[in-house]
mmCIF file of C-alpha atoms in Angstrom:
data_model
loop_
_atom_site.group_PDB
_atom_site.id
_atom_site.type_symbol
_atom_site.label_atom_id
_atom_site.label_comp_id
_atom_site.label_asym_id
_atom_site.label_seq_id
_atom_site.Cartn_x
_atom_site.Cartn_y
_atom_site.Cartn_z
ATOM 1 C CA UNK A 1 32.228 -4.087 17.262
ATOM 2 C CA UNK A 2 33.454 -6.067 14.342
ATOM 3 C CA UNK A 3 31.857 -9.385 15.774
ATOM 4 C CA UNK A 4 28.371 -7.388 16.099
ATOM 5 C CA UNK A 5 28.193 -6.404 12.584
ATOM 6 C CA UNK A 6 29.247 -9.762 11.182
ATOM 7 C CA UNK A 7 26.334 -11.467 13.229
ATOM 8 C CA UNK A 8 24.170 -8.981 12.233
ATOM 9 C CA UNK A 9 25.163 -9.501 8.553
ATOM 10 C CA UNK A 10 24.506 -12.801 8.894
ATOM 11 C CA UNK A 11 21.233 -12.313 10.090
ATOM 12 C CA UNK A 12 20.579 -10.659 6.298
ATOM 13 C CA UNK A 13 18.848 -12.820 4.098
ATOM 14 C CA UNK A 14 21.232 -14.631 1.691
ATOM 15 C CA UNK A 15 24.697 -13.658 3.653
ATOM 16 C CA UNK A 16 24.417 -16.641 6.295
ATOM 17 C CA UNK A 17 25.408 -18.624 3.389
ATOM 18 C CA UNK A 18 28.786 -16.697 3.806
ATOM 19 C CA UNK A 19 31.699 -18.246 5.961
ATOM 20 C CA UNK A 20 33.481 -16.163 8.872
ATOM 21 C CA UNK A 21 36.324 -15.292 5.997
ATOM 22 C CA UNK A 22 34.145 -14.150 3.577
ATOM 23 C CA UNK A 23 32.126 -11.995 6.257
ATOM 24 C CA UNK A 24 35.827 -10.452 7.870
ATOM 25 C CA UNK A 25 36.368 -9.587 4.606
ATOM 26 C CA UNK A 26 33.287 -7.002 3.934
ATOM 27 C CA UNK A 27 33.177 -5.551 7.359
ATOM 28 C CA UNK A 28 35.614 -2.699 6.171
ATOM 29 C CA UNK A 29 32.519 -1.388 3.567
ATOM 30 C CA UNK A 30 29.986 -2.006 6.008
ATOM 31 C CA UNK A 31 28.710 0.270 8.905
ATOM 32 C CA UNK A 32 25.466 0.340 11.642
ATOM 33 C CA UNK A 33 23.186 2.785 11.540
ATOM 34 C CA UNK A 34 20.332 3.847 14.293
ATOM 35 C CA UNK A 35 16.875 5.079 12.496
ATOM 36 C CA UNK A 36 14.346 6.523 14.563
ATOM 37 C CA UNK A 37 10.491 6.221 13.173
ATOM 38 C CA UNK A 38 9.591 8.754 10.525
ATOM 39 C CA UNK A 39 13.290 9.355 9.641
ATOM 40 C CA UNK A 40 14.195 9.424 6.155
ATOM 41 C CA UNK A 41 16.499 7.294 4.638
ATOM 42 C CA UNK A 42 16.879 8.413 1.267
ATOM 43 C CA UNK A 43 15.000 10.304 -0.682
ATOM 44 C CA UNK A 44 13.661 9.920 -4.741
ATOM 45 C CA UNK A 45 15.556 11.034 -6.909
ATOM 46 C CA UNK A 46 19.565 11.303 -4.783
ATOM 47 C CA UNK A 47 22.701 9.236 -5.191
ATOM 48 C CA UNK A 48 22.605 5.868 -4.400
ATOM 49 C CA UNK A 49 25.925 4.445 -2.611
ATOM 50 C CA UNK A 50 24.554 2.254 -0.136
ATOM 51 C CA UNK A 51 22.780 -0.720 -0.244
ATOM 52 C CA UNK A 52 20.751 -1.261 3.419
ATOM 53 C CA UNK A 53 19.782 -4.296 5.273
ATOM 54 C CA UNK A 54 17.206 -4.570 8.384
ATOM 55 C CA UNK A 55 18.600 -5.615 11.324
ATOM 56 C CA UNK A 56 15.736 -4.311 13.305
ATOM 57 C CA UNK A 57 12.557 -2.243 12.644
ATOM 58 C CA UNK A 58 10.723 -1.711 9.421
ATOM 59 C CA UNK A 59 11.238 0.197 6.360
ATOM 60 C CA UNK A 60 8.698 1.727 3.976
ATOM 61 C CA UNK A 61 9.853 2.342 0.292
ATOM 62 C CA UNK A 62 7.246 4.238 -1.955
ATOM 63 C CA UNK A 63 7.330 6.111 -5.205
ATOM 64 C CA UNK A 64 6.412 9.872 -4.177
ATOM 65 C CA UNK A 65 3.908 11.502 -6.931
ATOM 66 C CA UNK A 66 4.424 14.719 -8.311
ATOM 67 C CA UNK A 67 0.797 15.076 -8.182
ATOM 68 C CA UNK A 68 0.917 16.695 -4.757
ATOM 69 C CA UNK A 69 -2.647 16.146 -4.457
ATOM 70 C CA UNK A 70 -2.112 12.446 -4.173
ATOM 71 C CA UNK A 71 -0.074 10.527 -1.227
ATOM 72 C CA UNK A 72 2.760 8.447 -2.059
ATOM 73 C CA UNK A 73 2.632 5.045 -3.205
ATOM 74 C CA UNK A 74 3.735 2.101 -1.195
ATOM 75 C CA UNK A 75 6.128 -0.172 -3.301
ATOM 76 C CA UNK A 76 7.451 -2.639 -0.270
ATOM 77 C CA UNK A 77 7.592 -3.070 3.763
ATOM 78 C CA UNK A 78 11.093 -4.341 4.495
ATOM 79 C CA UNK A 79 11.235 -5.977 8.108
ATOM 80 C CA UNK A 80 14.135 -7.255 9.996
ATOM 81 C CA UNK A 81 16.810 -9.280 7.955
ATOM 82 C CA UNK A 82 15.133 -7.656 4.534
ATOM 83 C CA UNK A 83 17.808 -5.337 2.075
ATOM 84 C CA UNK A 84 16.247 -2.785 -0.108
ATOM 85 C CA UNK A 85 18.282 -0.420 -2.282
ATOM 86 C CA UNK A 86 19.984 -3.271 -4.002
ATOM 87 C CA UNK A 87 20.363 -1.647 -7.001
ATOM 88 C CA UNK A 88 23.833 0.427 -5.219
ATOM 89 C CA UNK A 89 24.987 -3.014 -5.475
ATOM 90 C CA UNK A 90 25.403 -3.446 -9.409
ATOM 91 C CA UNK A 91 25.311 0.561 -10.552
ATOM 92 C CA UNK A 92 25.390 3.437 -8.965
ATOM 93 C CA UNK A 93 22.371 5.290 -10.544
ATOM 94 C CA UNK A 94 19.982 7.458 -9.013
ATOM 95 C CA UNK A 95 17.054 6.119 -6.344
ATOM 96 C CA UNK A 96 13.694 5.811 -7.715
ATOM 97 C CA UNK A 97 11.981 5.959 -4.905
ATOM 98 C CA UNK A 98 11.991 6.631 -1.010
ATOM 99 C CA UNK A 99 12.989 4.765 2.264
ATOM 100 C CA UNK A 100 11.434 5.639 5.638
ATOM 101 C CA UNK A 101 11.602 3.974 8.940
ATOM 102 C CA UNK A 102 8.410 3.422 10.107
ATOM 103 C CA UNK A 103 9.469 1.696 13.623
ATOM 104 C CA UNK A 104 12.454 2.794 15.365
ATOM 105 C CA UNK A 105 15.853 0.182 14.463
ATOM 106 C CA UNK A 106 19.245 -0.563 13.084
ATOM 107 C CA UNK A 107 20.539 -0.803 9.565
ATOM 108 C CA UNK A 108 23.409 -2.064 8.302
ATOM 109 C CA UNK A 109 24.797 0.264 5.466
ATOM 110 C CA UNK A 110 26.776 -1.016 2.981
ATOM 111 C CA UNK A 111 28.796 0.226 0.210
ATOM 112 C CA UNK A 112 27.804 -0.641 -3.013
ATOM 113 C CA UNK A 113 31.117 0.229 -5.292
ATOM 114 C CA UNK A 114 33.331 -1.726 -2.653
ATOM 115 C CA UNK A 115 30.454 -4.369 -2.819
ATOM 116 C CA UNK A 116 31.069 -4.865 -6.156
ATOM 117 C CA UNK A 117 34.896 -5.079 -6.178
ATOM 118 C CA UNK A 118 34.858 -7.731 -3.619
ATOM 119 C CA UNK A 119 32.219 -9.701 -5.359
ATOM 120 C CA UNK A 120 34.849 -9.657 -8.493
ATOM 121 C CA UNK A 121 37.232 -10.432 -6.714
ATOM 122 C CA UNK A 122 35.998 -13.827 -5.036
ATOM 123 C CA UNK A 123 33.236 -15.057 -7.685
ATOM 124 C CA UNK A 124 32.976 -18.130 -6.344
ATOM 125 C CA UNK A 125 32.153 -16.949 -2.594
ATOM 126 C CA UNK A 126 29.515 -14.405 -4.016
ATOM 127 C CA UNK A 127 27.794 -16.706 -5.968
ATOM 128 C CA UNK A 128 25.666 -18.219 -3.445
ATOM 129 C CA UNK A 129 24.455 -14.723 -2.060
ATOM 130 C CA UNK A 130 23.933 -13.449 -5.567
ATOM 131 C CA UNK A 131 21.157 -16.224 -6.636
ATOM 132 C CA UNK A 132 19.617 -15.120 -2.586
ATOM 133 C CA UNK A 133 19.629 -11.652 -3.833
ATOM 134 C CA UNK A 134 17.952 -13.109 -7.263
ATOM 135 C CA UNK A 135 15.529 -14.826 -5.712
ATOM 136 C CA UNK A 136 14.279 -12.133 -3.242
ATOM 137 C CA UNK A 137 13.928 -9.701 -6.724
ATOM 138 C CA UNK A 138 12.215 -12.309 -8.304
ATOM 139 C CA UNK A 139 9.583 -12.601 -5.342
ATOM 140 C CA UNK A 140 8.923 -8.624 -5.169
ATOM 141 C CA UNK A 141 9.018 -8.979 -9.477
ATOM 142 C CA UNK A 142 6.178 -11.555 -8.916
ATOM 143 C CA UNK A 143 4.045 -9.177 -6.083
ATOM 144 C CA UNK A 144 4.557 -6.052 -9.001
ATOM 145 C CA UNK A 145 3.039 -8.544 -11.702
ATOM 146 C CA UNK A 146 0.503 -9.320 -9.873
ATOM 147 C CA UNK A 147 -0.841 -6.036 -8.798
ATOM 148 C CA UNK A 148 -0.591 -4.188 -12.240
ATOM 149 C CA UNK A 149 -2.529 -7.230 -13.696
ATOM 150 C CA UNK A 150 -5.333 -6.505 -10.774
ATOM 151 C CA UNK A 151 -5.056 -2.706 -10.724
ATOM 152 C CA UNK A 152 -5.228 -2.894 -14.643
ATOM 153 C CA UNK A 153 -8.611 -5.428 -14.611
ATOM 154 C CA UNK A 154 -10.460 -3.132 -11.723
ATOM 155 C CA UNK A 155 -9.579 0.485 -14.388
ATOM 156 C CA UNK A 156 -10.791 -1.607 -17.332
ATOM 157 C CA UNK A 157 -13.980 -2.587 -15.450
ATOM 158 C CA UNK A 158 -14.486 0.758 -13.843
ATOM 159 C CA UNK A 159 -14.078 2.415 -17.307
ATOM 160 C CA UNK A 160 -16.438 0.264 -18.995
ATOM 161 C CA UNK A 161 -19.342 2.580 -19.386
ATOM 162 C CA UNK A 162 -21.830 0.540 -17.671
ATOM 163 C CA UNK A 163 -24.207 1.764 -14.806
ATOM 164 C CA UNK A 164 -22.112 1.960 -11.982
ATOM 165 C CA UNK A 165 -23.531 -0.069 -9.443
ATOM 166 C CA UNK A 166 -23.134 -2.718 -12.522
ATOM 167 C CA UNK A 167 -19.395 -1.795 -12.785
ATOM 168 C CA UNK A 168 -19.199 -2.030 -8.881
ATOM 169 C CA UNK A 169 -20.593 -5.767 -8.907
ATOM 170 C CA UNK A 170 -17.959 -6.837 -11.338
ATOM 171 C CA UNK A 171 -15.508 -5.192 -10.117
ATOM 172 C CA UNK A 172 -16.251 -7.197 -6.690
ATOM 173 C CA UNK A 173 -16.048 -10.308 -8.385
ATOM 174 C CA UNK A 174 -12.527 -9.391 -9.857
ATOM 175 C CA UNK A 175 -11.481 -8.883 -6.425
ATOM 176 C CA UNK A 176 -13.061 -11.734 -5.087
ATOM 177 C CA UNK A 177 -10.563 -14.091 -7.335
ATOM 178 C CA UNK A 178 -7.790 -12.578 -7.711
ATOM 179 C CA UNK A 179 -6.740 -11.650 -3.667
ATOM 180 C CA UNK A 180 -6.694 -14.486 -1.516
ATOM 181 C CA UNK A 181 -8.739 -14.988 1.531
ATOM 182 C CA UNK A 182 -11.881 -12.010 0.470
ATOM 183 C CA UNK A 183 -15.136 -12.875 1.828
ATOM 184 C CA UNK A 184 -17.308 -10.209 1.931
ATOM 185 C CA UNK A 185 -16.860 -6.795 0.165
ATOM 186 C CA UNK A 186 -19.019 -3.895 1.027
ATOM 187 C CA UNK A 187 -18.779 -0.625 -0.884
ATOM 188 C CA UNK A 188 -20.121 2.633 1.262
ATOM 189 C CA UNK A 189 -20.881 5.869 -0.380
ATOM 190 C CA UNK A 190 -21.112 9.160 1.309
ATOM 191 C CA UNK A 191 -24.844 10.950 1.142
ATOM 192 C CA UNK A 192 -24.926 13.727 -1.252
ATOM 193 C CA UNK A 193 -27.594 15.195 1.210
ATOM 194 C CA UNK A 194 -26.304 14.038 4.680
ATOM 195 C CA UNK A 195 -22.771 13.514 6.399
ATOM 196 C CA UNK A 196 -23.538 9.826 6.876
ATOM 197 C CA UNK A 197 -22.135 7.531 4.620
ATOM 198 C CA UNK A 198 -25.089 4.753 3.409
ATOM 199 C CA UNK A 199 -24.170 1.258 1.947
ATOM 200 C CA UNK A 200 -24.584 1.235 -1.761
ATOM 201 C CA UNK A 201 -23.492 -2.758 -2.828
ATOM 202 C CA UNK A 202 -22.082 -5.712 -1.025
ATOM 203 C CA UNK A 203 -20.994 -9.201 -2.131
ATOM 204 C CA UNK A 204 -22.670 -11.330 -1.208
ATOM 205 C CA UNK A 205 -25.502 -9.543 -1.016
ATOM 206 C CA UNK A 206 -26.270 -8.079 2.702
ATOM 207 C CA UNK A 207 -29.334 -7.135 4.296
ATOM 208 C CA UNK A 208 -30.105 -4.410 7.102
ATOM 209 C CA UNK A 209 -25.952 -3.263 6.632
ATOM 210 C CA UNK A 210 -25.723 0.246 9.346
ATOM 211 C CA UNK A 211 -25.385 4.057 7.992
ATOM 212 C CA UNK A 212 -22.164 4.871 9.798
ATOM 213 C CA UNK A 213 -22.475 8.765 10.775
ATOM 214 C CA UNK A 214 -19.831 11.272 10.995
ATOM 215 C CA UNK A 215 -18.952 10.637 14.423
ATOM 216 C CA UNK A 216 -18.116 6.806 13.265
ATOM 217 C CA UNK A 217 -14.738 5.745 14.400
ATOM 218 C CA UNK A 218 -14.587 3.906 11.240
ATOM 219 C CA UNK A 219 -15.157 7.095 9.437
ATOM 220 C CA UNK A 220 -12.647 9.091 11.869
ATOM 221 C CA UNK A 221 -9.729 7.162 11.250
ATOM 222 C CA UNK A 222 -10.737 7.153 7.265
ATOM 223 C CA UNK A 223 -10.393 11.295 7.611
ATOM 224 C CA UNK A 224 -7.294 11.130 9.342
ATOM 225 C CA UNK A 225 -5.801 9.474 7.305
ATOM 226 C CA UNK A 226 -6.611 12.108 4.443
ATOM 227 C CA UNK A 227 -5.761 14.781 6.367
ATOM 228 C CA UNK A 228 -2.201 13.503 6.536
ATOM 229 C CA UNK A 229 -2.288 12.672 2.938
ATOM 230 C CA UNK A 230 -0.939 9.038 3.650
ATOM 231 C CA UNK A 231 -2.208 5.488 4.200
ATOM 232 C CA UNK A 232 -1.216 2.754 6.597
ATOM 233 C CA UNK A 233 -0.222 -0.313 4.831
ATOM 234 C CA UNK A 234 -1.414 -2.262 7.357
ATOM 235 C CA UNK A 235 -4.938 -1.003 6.400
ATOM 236 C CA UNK A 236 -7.359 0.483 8.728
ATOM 237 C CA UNK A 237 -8.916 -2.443 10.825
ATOM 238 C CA UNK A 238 -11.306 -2.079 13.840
ATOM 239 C CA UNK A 239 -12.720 -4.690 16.259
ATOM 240 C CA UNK A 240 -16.286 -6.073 14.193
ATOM 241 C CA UNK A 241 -18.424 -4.554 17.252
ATOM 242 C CA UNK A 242 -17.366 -1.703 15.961
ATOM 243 C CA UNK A 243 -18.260 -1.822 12.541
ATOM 244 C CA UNK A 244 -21.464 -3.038 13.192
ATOM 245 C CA UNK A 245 -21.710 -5.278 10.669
ATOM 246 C CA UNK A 246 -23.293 -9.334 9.998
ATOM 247 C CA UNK A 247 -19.611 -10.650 10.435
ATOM 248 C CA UNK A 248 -19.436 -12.893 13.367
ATOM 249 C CA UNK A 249 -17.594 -15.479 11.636
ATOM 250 C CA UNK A 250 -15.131 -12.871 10.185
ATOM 251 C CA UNK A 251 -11.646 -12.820 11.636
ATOM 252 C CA UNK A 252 -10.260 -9.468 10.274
ATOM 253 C CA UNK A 253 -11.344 -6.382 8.235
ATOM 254 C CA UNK A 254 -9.576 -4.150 5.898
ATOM 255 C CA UNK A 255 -10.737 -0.909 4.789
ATOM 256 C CA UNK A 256 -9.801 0.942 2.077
ATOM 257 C CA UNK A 257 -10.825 4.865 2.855
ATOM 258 C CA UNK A 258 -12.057 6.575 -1.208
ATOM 259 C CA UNK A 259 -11.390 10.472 -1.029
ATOM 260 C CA UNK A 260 -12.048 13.036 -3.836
ATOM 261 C CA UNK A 261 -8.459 14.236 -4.514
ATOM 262 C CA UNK A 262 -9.768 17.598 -5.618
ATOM 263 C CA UNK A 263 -11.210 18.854 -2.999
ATOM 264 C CA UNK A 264 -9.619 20.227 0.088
ATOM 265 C CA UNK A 265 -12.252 20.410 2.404
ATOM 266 C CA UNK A 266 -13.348 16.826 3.953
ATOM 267 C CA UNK A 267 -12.573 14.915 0.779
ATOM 268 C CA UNK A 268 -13.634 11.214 2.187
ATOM 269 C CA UNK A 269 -16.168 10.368 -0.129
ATOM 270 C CA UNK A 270 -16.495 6.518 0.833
ATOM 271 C CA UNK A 271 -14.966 3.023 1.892
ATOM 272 C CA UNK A 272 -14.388 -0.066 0.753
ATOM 273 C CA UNK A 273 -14.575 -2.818 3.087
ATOM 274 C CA UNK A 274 -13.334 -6.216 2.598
ATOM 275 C CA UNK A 275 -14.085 -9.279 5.187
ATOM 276 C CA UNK A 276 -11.910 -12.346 5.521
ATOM 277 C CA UNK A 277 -12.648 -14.991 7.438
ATOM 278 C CA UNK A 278 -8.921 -17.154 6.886
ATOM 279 C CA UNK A 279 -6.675 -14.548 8.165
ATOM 280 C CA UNK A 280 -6.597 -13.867 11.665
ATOM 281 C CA UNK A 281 -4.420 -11.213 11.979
ATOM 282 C CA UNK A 282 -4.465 -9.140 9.110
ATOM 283 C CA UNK A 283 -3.716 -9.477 5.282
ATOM 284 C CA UNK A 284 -0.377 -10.309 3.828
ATOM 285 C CA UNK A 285 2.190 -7.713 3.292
ATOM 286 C CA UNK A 286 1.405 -8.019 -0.343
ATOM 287 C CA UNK A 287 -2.584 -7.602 -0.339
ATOM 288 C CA UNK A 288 -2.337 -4.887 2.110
ATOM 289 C CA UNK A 289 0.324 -2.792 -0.652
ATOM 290 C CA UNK A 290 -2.020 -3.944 -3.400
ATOM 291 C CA UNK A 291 -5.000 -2.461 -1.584
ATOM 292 C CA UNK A 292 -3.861 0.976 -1.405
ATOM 293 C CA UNK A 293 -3.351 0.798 -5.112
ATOM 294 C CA UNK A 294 -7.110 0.135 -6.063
ATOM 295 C CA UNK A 295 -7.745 3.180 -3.965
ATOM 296 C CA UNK A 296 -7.064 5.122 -7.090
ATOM 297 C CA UNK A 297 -9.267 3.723 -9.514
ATOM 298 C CA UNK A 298 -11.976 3.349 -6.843
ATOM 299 C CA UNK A 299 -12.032 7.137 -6.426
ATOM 300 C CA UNK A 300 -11.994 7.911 -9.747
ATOM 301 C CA UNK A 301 -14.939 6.167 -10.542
ATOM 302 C CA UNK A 302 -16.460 7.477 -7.585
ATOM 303 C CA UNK A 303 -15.689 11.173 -8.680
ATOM 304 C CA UNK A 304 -17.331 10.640 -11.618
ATOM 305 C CA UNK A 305 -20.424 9.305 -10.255
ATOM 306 C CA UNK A 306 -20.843 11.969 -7.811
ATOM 307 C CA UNK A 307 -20.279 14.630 -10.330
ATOM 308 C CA UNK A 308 -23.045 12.489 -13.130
ATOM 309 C CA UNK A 309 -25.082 12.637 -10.196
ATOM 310 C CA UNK A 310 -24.656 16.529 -9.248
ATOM 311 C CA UNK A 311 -25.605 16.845 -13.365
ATOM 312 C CA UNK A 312 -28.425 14.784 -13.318
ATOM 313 C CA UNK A 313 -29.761 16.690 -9.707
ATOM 314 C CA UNK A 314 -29.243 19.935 -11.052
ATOM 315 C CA UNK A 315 -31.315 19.343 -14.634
ATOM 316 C CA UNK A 316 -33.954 18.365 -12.846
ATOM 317 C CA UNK A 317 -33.989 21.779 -10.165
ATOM 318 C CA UNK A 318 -33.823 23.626 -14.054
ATOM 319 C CA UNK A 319 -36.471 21.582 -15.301
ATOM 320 C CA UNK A 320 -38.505 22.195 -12.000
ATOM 321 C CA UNK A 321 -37.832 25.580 -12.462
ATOM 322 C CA UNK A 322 -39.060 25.894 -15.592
ATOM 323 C CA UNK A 323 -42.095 23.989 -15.040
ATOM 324 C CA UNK A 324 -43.692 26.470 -12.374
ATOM 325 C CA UNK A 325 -42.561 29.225 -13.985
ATOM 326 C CA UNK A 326 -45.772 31.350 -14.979
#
């Protein structure tokens, strides 16, 4: 058992630079641990003792809202030889946010307290791993700077006061340099009057784009995921016949499903679609947790043109009203 964990160990980023001593040395604070998809492993908000590295499967950490109307935020997708509660490692303070498997795996659990004593104890040997552990918090620091500064630009464009179609244009071209590898954006709007959702502004400009109906897979999966209240990181993405769409030079497709947080009946209001032609699988790791956080300014600005639009729609039935009126 004790030769398993130290080869998993060292297949942890930053402790292969560790020699056999050094790695005989932690395996007394260090244990295995089985998850099994959807299992928690800790929640916001509880004691923090152990710092976790992947050895197989994938975690999901995310900030849960206490706004129960809205679903929790991604923060990071840790995959195999990834840690995440580091901070058990230098204080024992309480976790600020919460750890799920999302594939079933093994973790290796390790104790942060004896962590530290060993790392004051032999300075010299934990160097090396320290400045690994620096450098992976200095990566995720960058991905966090980098989506407040786009999150922040999309709000400040969205809450300009212009016409919205206007504020929908620049907002595309926002998008359009700050996330690598966007090609086409289309925004669709559900009908005030019908269940299909109709195209309302694409960049660059597309002609002849479908209405995708109800019974749309597209718009299927978009519901689902509302009705769960969560989002897929990985985005939703369909094969192009399906969509429908001009995009035969396209290599992937991420949607971002828009719902109206207040209401509880069928909230999907509308989608964002974004085309890339570079990236053949999917988006990085980092664009796809950035995209779920423009979902929130998208929807508010949708919420508010649906409800300028209910005002406008129902002072004209008044003024129709009036004008027949004998």
């Amino acid at each position: 058992m004790s030769s398993e964990l130290k080869e998993d160990l060292k297949s942890l980023h930053g402790f292969n630079v560790l020699d056999e001593n050094a790695l005989d040395q932690m395996l007394p604070f260090v244990s295995m641990r089985a998850v099994r998809i959807g299992e928690t492993v800790f929640c916001q908000g509880e004691p923090s003792p152990y710092c976790f590295g992947v050895v197989s499967g994938e975690i999901i950490i995310q900030h849960v809202s206490k706004d129960s109307r809205f679903p929790s935020k991604v923060l990071a997708v840790v995959g195999s030889g990834g840690l995440f509660g580091e901070s058990s490692i230098f204080e024992d303070t309480l976790r600020v946010a919460m750890a799920t498997a999302n594939k079933d795996g093994k973790l290796l659990a390790i104790r942060g307290s004896e962590f530290r004593k060993w790392m004051q104890r032999h300075p010299e040997t934990a160097q090396p791993l320290l400045l690994a552990l620096l450098k992976t918090s200095l990566r995720r620091l960058t991905l966090t700077s980098h989506e407040l500064s786009v999150v922040f630009g999309i709000e400040r464009i969205l809450g300009s006061g212009k016409p919205f179609l206007e504020q929908l244009g620049e907002a595309f071209d926002f998008l359009k340099g700050s996330l690598e590898g966007i090609d086409d954006l289309v925004f669709y709007q559900r009908s005030a009057y019908w269940e299909e959702f109709v195209p309302l502004i694409s960049s660059p400009a597309l002609t002849d784009l479908p209405i995708l109906p109800p019974e749309n897979e597209l718009v299927q999966k978009a519901r689902a995921a509302g009705e769960t209240q969560s989002f897929d990181p990985q985005t939703i993405r369909l094969p192009l016949e399906t969509l429908k769409l001009p995009w035969e030079s396209r290599l992937t497709v991420a949607v971002i499903p828009l719902f109206d947080r207040d209401k509880t009946v069928d909230p999907l209001q509308g989608l964002l679609l974004m085309a890339s032609a570079r990236h053949a699988q999917a988006f990085s790791t980092g664009e796809k947790l950035l995209l779920t956080s423009l979902a929130h300014p998208l929807e508010e600005a949708l919420s508010r043109q649906s409800r300028r639009e209910d005002s406008t729609a129902q002072a004209r039935l008044q003024q129709s009203k009036k004008s027949i009126t004998p």
